[in-house]
CSV table of C-alpha atoms in Angstrom, one decimal:
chain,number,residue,atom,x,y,z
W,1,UNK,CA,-13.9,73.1,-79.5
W,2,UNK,CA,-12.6,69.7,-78.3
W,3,UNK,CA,-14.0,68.5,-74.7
W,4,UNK,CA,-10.8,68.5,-72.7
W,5,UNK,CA,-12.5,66.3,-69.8
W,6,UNK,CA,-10.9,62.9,-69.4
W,7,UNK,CA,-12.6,59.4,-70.2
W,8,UNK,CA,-13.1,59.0,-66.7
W,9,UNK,CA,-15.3,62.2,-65.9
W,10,UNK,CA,-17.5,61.4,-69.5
W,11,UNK,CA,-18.5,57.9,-67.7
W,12,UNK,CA,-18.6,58.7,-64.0
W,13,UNK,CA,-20.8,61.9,-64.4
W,14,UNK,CA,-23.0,60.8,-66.5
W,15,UNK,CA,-23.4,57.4,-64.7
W,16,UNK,CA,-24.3,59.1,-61.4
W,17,UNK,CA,-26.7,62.1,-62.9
W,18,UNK,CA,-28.7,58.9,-64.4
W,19,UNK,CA,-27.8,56.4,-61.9
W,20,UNK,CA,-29.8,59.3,-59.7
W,21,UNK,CA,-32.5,60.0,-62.4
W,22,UNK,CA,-33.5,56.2,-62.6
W,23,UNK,CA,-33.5,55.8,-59.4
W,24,UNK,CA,-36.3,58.9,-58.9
W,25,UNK,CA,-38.2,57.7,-62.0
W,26,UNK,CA,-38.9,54.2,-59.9
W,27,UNK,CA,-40.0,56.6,-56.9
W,28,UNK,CA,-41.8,59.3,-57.8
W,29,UNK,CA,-43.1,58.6,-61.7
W,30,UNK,CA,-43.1,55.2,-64.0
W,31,UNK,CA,-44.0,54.4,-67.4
W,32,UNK,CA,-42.3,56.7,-69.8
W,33,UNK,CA,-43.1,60.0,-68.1
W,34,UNK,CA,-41.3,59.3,-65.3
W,35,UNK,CA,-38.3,58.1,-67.8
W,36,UNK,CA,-38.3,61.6,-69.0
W,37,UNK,CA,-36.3,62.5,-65.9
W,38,UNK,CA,-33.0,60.0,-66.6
W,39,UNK,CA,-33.4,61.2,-70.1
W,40,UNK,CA,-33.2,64.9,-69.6
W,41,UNK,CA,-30.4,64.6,-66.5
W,42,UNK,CA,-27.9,62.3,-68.9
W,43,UNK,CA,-28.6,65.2,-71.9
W,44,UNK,CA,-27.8,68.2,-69.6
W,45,UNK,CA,-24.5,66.4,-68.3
W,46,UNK,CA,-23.5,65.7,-72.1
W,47,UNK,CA,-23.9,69.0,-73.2
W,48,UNK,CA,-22.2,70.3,-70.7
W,49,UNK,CA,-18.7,68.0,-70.7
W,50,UNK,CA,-19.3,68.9,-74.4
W,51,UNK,CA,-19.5,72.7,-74.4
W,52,UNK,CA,-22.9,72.5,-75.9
W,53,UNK,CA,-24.4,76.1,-75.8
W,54,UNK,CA,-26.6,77.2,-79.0
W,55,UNK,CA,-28.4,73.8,-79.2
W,56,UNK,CA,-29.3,72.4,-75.9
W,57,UNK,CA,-32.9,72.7,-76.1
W,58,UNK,CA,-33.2,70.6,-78.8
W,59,UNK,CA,-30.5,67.7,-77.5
W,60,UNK,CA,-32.1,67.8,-74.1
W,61,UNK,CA,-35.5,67.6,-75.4
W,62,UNK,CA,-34.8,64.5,-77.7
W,63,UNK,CA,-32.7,63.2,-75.4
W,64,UNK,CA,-35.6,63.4,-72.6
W,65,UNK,CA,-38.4,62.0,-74.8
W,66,UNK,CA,-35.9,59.4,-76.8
W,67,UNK,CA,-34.9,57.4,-73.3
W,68,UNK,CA,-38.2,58.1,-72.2
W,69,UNK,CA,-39.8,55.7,-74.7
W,70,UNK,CA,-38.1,52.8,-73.3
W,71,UNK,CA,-40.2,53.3,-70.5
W,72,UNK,CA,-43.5,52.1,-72.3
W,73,UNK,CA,-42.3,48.8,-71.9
W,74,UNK,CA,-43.2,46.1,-69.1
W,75,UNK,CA,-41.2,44.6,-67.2
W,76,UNK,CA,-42.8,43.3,-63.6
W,77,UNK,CA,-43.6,39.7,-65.2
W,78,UNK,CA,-40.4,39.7,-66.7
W,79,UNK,CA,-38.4,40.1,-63.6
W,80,UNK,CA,-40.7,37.4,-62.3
W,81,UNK,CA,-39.9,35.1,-64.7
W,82,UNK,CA,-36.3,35.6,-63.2
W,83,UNK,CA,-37.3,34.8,-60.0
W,84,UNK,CA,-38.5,31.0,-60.6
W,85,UNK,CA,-36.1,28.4,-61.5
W,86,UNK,CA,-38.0,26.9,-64.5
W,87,UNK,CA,-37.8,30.1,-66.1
W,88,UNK,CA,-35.0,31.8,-64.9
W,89,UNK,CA,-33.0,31.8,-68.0
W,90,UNK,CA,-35.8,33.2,-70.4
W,91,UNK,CA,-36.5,35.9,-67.5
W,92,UNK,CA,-32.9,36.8,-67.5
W,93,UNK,CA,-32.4,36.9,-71.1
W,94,UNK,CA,-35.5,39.3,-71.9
W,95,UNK,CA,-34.4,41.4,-69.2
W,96,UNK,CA,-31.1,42.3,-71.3
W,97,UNK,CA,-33.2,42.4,-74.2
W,98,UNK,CA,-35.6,44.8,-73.1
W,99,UNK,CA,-32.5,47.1,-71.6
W,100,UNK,CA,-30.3,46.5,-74.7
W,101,UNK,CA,-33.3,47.9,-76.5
W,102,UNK,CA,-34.1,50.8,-74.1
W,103,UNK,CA,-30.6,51.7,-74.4
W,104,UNK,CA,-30.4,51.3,-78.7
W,105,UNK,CA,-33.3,53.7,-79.3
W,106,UNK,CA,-32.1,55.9,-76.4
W,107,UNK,CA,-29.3,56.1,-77.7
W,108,UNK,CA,-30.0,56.9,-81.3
W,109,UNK,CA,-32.5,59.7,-80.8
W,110,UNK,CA,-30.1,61.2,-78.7
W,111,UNK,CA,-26.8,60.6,-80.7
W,112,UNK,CA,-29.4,62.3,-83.7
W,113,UNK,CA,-30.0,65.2,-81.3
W,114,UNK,CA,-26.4,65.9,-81.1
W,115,UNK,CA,-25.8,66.2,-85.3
W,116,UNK,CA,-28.6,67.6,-86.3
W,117,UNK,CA,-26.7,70.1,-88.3
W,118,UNK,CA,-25.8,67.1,-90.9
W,119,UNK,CA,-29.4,66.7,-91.5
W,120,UNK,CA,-31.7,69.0,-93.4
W,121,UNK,CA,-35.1,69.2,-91.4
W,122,UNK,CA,-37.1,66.7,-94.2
W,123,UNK,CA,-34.7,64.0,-93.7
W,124,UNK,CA,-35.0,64.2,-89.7
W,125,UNK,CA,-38.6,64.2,-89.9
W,126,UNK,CA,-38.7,61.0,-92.8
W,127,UNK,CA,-37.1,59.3,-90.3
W,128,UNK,CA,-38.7,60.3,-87.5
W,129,UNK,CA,-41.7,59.0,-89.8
W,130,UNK,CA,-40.0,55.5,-90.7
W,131,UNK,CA,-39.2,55.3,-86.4
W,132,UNK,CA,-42.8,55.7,-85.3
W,133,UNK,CA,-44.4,53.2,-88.6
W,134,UNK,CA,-42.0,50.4,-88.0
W,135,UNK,CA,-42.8,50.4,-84.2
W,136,UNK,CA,-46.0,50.3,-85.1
W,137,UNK,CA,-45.1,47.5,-87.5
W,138,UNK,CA,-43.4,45.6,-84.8
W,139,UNK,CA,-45.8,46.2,-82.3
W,140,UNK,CA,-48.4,44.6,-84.7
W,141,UNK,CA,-47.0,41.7,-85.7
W,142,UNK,CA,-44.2,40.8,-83.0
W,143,UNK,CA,-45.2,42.1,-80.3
W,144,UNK,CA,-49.4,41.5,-80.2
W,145,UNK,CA,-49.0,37.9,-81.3
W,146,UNK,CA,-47.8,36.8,-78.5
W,147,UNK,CA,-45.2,34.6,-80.0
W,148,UNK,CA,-43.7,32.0,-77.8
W,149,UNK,CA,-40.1,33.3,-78.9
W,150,UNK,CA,-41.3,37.0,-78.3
W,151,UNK,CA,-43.4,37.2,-75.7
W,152,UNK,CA,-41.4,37.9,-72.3
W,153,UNK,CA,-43.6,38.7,-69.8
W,154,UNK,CA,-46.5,36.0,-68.1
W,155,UNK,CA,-48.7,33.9,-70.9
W,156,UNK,CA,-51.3,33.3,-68.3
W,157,UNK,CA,-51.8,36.5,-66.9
W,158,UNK,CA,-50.3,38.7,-70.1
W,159,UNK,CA,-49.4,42.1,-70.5
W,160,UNK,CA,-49.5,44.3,-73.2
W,161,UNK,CA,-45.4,44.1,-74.9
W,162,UNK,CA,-43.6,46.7,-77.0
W,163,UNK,CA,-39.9,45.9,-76.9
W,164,UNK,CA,-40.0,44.2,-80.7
W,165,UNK,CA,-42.0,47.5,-82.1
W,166,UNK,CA,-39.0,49.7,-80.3
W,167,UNK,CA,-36.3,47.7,-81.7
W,168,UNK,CA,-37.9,47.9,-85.3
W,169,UNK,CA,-37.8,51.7,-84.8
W,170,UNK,CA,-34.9,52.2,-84.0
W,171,UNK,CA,-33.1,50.0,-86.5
W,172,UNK,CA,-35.5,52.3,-89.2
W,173,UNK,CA,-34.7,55.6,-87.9
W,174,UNK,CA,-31.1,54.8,-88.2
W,175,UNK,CA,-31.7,52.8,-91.5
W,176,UNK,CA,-33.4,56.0,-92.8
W,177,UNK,CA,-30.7,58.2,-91.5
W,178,UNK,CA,-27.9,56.1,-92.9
W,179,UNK,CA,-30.1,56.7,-96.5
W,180,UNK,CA,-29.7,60.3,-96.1
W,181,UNK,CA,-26.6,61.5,-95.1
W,182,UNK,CA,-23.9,59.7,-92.4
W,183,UNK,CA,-25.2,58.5,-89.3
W,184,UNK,CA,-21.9,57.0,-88.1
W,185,UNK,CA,-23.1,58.9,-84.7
W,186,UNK,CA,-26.3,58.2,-84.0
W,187,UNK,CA,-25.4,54.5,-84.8
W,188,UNK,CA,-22.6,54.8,-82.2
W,189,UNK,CA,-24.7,55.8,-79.6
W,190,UNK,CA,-27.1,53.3,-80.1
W,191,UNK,CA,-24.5,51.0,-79.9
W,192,UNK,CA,-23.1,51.8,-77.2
W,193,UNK,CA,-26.8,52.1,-75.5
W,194,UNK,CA,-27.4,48.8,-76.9
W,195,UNK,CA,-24.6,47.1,-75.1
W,196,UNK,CA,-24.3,49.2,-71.7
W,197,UNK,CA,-28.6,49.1,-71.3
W,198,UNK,CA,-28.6,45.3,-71.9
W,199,UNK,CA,-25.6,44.9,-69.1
W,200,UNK,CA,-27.4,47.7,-66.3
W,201,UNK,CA,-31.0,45.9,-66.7
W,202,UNK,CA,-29.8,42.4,-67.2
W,203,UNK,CA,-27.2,42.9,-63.8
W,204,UNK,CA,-29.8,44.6,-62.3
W,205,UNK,CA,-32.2,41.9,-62.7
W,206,UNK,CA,-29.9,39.6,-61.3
W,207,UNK,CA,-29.5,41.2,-58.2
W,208,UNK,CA,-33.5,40.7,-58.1
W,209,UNK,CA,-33.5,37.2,-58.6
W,210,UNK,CA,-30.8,36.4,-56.7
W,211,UNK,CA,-32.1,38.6,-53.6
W,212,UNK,CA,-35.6,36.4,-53.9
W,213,UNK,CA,-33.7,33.2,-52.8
W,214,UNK,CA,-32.1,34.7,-49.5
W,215,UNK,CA,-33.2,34.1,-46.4
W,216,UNK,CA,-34.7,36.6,-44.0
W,217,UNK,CA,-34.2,39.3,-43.9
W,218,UNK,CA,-32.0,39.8,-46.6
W,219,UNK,CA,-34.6,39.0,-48.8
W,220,UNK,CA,-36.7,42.0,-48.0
W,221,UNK,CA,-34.0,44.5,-48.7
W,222,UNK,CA,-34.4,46.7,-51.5
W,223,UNK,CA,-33.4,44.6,-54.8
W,224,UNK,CA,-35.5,46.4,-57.3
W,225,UNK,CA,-34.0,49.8,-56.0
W,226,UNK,CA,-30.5,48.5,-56.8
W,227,UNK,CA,-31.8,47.2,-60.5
W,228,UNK,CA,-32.6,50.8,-61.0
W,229,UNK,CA,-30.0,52.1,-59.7
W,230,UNK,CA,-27.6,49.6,-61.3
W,231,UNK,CA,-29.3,50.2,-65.2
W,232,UNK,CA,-28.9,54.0,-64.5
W,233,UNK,CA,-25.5,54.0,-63.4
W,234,UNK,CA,-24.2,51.2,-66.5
W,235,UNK,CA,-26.7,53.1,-68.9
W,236,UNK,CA,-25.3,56.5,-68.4
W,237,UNK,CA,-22.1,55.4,-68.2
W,238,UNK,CA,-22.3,53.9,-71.7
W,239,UNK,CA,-23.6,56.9,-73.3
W,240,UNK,CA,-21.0,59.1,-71.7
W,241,UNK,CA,-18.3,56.8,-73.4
W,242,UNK,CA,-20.4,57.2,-76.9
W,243,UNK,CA,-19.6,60.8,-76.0
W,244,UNK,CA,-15.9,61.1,-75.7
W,245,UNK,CA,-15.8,58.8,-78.5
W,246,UNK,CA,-17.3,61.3,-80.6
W,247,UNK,CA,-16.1,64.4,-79.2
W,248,UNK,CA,-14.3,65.0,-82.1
W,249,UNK,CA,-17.8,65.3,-84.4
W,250,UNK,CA,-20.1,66.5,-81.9
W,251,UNK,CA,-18.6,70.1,-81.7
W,252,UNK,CA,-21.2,73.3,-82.0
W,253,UNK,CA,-22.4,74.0,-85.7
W,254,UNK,CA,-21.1,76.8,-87.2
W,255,UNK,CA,-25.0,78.4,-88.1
W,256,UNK,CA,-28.4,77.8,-85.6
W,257,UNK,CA,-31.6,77.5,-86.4
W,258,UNK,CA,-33.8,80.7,-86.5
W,259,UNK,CA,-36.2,80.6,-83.0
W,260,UNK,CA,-39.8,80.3,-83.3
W,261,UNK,CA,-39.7,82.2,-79.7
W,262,UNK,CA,-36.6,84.8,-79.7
W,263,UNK,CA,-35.0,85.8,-76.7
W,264,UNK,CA,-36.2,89.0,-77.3
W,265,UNK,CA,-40.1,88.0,-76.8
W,266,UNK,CA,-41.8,89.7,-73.4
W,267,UNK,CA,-41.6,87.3,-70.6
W,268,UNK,CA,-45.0,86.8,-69.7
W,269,UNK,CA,-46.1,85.6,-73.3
W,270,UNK,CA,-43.2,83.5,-73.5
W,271,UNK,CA,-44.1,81.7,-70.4
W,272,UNK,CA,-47.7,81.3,-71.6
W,273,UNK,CA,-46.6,79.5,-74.7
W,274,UNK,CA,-44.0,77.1,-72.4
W,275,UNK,CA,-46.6,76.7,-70.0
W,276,UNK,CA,-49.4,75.8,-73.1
W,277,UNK,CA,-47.2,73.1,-74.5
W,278,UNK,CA,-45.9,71.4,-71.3
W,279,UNK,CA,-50.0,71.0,-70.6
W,280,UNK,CA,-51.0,70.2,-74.0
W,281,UNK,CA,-48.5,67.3,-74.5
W,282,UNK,CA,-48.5,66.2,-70.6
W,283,UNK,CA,-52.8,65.8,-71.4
W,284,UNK,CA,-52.0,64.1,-74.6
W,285,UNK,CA,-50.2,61.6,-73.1
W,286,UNK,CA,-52.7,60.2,-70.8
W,287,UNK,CA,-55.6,60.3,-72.9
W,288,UNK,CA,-54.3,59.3,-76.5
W,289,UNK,CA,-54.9,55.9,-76.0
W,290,UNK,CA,-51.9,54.4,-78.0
W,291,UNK,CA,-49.4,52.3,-76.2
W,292,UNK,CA,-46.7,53.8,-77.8
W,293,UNK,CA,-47.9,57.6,-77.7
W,294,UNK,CA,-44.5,58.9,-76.7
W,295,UNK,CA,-42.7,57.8,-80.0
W,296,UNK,CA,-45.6,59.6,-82.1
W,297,UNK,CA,-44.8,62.2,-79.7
W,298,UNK,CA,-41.3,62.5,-79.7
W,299,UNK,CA,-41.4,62.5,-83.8
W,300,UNK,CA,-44.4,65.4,-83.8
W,301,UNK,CA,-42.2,67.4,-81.0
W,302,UNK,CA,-39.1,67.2,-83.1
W,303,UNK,CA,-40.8,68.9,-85.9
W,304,UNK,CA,-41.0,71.6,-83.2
W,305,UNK,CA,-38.1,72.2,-81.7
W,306,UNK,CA,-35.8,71.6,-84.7
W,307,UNK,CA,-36.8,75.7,-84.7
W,308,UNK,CA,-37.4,76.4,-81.1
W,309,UNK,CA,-34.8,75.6,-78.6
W,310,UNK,CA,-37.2,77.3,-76.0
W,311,UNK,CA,-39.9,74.3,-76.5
W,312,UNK,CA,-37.0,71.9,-76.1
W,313,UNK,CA,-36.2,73.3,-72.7
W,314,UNK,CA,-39.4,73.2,-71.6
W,315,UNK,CA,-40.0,69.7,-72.6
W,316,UNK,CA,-37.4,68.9,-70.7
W,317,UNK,CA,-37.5,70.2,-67.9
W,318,UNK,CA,-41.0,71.8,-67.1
W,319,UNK,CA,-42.8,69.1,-68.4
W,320,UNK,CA,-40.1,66.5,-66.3
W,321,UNK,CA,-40.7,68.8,-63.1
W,322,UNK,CA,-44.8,68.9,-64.1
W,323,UNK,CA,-45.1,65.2,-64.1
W,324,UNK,CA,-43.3,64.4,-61.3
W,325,UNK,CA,-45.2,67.1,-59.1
W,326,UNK,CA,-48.4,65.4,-60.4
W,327,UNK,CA,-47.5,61.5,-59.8
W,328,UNK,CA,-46.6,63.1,-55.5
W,329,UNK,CA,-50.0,64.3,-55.7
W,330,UNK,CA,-51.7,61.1,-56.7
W,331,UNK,CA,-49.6,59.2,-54.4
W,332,UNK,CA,-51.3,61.6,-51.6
W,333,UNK,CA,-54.9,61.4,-53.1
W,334,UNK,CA,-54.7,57.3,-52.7
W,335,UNK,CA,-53.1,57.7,-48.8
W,336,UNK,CA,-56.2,59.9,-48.2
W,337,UNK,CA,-58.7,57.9,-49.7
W,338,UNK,CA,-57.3,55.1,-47.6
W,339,UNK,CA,-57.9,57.1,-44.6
W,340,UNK,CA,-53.7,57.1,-43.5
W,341,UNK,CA,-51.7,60.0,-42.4
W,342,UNK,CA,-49.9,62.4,-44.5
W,343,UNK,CA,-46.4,64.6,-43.7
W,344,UNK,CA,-46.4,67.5,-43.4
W,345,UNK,CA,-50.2,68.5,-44.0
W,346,UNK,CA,-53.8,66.3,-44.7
W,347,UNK,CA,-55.1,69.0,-46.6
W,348,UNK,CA,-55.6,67.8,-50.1
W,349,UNK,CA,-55.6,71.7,-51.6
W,350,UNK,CA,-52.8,72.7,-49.4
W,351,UNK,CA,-50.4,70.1,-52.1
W,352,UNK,CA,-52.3,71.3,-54.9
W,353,UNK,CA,-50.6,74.9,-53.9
W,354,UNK,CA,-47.5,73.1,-53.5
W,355,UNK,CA,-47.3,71.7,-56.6
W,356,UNK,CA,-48.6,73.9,-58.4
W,357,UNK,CA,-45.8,76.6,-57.2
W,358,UNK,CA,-43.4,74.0,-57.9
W,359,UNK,CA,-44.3,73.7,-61.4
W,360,UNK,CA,-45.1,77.3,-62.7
W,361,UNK,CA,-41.7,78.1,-60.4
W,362,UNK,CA,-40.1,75.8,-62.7
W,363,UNK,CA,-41.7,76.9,-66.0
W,364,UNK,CA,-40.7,80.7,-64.6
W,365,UNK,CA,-37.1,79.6,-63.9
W,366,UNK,CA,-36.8,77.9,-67.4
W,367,UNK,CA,-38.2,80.5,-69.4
W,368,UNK,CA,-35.7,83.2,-67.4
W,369,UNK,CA,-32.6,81.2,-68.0
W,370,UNK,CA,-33.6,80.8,-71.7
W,371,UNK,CA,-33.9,84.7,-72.2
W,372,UNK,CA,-30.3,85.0,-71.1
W,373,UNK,CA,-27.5,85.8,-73.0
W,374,UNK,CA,-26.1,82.2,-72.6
W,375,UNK,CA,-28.4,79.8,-70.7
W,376,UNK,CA,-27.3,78.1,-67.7
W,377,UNK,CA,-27.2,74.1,-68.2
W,378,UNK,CA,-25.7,73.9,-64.6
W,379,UNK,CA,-28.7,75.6,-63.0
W,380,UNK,CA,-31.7,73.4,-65.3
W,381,UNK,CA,-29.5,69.9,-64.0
W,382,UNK,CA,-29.4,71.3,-60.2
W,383,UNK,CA,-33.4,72.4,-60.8
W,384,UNK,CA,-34.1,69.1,-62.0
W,385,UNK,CA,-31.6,66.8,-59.7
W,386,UNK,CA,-32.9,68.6,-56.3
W,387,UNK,CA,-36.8,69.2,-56.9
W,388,UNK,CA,-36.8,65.2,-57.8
W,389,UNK,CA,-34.4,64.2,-55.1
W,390,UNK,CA,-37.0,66.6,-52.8
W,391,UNK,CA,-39.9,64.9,-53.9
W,392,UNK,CA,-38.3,61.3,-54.0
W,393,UNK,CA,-36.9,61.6,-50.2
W,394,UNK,CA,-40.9,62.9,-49.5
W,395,UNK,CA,-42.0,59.7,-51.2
W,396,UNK,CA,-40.1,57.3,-49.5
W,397,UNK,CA,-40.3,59.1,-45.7
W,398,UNK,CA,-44.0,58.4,-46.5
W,399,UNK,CA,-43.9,54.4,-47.7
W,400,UNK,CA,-41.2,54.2,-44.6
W,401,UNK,CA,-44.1,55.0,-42.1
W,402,UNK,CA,-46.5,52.8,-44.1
W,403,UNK,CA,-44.5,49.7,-44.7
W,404,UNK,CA,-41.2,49.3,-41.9
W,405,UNK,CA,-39.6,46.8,-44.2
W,406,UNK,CA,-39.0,49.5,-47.1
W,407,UNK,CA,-35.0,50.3,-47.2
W,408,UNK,CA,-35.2,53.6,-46.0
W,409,UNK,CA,-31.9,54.6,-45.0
W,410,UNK,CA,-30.0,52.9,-48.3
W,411,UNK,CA,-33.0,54.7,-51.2
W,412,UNK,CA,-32.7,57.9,-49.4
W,413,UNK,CA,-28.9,57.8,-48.7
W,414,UNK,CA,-28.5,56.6,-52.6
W,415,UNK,CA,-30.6,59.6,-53.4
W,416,UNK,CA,-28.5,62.1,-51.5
W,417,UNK,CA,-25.3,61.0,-52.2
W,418,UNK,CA,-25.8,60.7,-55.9
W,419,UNK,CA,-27.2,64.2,-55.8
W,420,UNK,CA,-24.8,65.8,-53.9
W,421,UNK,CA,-22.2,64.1,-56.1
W,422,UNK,CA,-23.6,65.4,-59.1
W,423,UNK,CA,-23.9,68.8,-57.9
W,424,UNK,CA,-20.1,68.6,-57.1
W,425,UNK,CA,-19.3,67.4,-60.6
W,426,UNK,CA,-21.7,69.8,-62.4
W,427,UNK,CA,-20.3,72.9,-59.7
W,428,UNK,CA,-16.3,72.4,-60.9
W,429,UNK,CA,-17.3,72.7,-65.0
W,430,UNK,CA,-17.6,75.4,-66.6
W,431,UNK,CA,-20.6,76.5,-68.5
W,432,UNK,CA,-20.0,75.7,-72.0
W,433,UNK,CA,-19.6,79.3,-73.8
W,434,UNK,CA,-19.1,80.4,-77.1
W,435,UNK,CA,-15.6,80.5,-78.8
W,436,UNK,CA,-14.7,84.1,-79.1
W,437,UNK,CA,-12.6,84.6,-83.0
W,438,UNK,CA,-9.4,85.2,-80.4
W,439,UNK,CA,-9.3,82.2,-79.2
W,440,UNK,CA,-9.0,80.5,-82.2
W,441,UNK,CA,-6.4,82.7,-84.0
């Protein structure tokens, strides 16, 4: 079925679910973990102004991991770059470089989630293949070099780079797509990622360079806050016009895949296998060391979920929820080492409880909606939007009564506001549902 929802609604919700997500990732989880939030918030919206229903696990969980691997690039020296005049123009242009390139292979995993039906599950996983050996490829010999003409972040003080490896895997998983069958999508989304990432990060860097040469106390204000929020907002908003551009080809698939974990499997062992993965892959990450882990993971984890929407959901959202509940506890470790006060309670095992009610809660909640008849994307995006928003408002009370010059009122009021705007949005659509044979005589 055609989406109905105007041009408008595909770039205004999705720019404020990820506008929101970005914003949280810079709070309460960086690198591309914490990218796995904007990721999985943009996929739930799309699904849902799409009337995704038999298939969401597997978009949301490629389109978690795909924008999260734009987070294993650096980009601190590169803003700094920005910030001094001799260097200003380099900074500025590898800041839209490193977006456009978030946004291209972003965009192409998830425009590939959305059409997987056009692909049989070897050529998805050759190019899955071709993705993570040209990165490597790129990585190698672009990126470790330390070229003069690739290298964007500080010579004297370098950092490890990645954007080259990412832009090679993404122009081979849609190189290797285009060999197989049509990838008119997935090339449109990257497109349109291409040119709306390279706009949000290279704006949003702007507003960091030009905020360093103010005066006091507008200098202090919270620049890098509004290049997140900026990149988020024009980032989103570009993948939700790839979307209504094509609406027309992304409708349900006549047949699904069979499930690796039916509905039908007894609760608690269902939750043990979600709860096994989200672990597994969260330890993986941080102690494979690899720089670009999550694209070797993302192409392993597509292999599973191209049969188990369950996995997907947990992927995206447990293992989102997970991380995020872990990077608040860290954040209270360090305040306690240090010897400073903590909200709410000083008692180190007293967040451990916390969190870990947060995250099986989560895991609990995921693997109930999943057994339903028709899972609800509404009530994973509000799960997601309000534990983050939760934790990211707890974060930033907490730097407020550490550092006074932090921009607490404008983070926090962002925070809410995109929040309760997407809950409005998400509350007046529908849950996408089948098409009954009725309805289409």
């Amino acid at each position: 079925m055609r989406s109905q929802y105007s041009p408008l609604l595909f770039f205004i919700y999705p720019a404020i679910a990820m506008c929101l997500g970005w914003g949280l990732r810079g709070t309460i989880g960086g690198g591309p973990v914490g990218a796995l939030i904007p990721g999985a918030m943009v996929s739930l919206v799309l699904c849902q102004l799409l009337n995704r229903h038999n298939s969401v696990g597997f978009i949301i969980c490629l389109g978690a991991l795909g924008i999260g691997i734009g987070g294993h690039q650096t980009y601190g020296q590169t803003i700094g770059l920005s910030r001094v005049e001799e260097t200003y123009l380099w900074g500025s242009f590898a800041m839209a470089v490193k977006g456009a390139v978030w946004g291209f292979l972003g965009g192409a995993v998830l425009g590939l989630a959305f059409v997987r039906d056009r692909f049989t599950t070897k050529q998805i996983l050759f190019a899955m293949t071709a993705m993570v050996a040209a990165t490597f490829v790129g990585w190698a010999y672009l990126d470790v070099p330390r070229h003069p003409y690739f290298y964007f972040s500080d010579p004297d003080k370098p950092r490890a780079e990645i954007w080259a490896g990412l832009l090679l895997g993404g122009l081979a998983l849609l190189a290797s797509l285009a060999v197989s069958s049509d990838n008119k999508v997935p090339a449109s989304f990257a497109m349109w990622g291409l040119l709306f990432g390279g706009l949000g990060f290279g704006l949003g860097g702007q507003l960091i360079a030009i905020g360093s040469r103010l005066e006091p106390p507008y200098r202090s204000f919270s620049w890098w806050k509004g290049m997140e929020f900026s990149f988020g907002f024009l980032l989103g908003g570009g993948l939700g016009l790839a979307a209504y551009l094509n609406r027309d080809q992304l409708a349900e698939p006549a047949e699904t895949a069979p499930e690796l974990v039916p509905k039908q499997t007894p609760f608690l062992p269902a939750l043990f296998l979600g709860a096994i993965l989200v672990l597994t892959v969260h330890r993986l990450h941080f102690t494979v060391p690899v720089l670009f882990i999550m694209v070797i993971e993302l192409a392993v984890l597509t292999g599973l979920v191209l049969n188990s929407n369950f996995f997907g959901w947990h992927i995206a959202v447990t293992l989102t929820v997970y991380s995020f509940g872990l990077d608040l506890m860290r954040a209270i470790g360090r305040l306690l080492r240090d010897g400073k006060e903590v909200y709410f309670s000083d008692n180190i095992g007293t967040w451990w409880v916390i969190v870990a009610l947060m995250s099986l809660g989560t895991a609990i909640a995921v693997t109930a909606n999943y057994r339903t008849k028709q899972p609800s994307i509404k009530a994973m995006l509000l799960l997601i939007t309000w534990t983050g928003t939760s934790v990211g408002l707890m974060k930033m009370y907490q730097q407020s009564q550490q550092n006074h010059e932090v921009n607490y009122y404008f983070v926090c009021g962002t925070f809410l506001v995109s929040a309760i705007l997407t809950t409005l949005i998400a509350w007046t659509i529908p849950e996408p549902r089948p098409i009954d044979a009725a309805e289409t005589a």
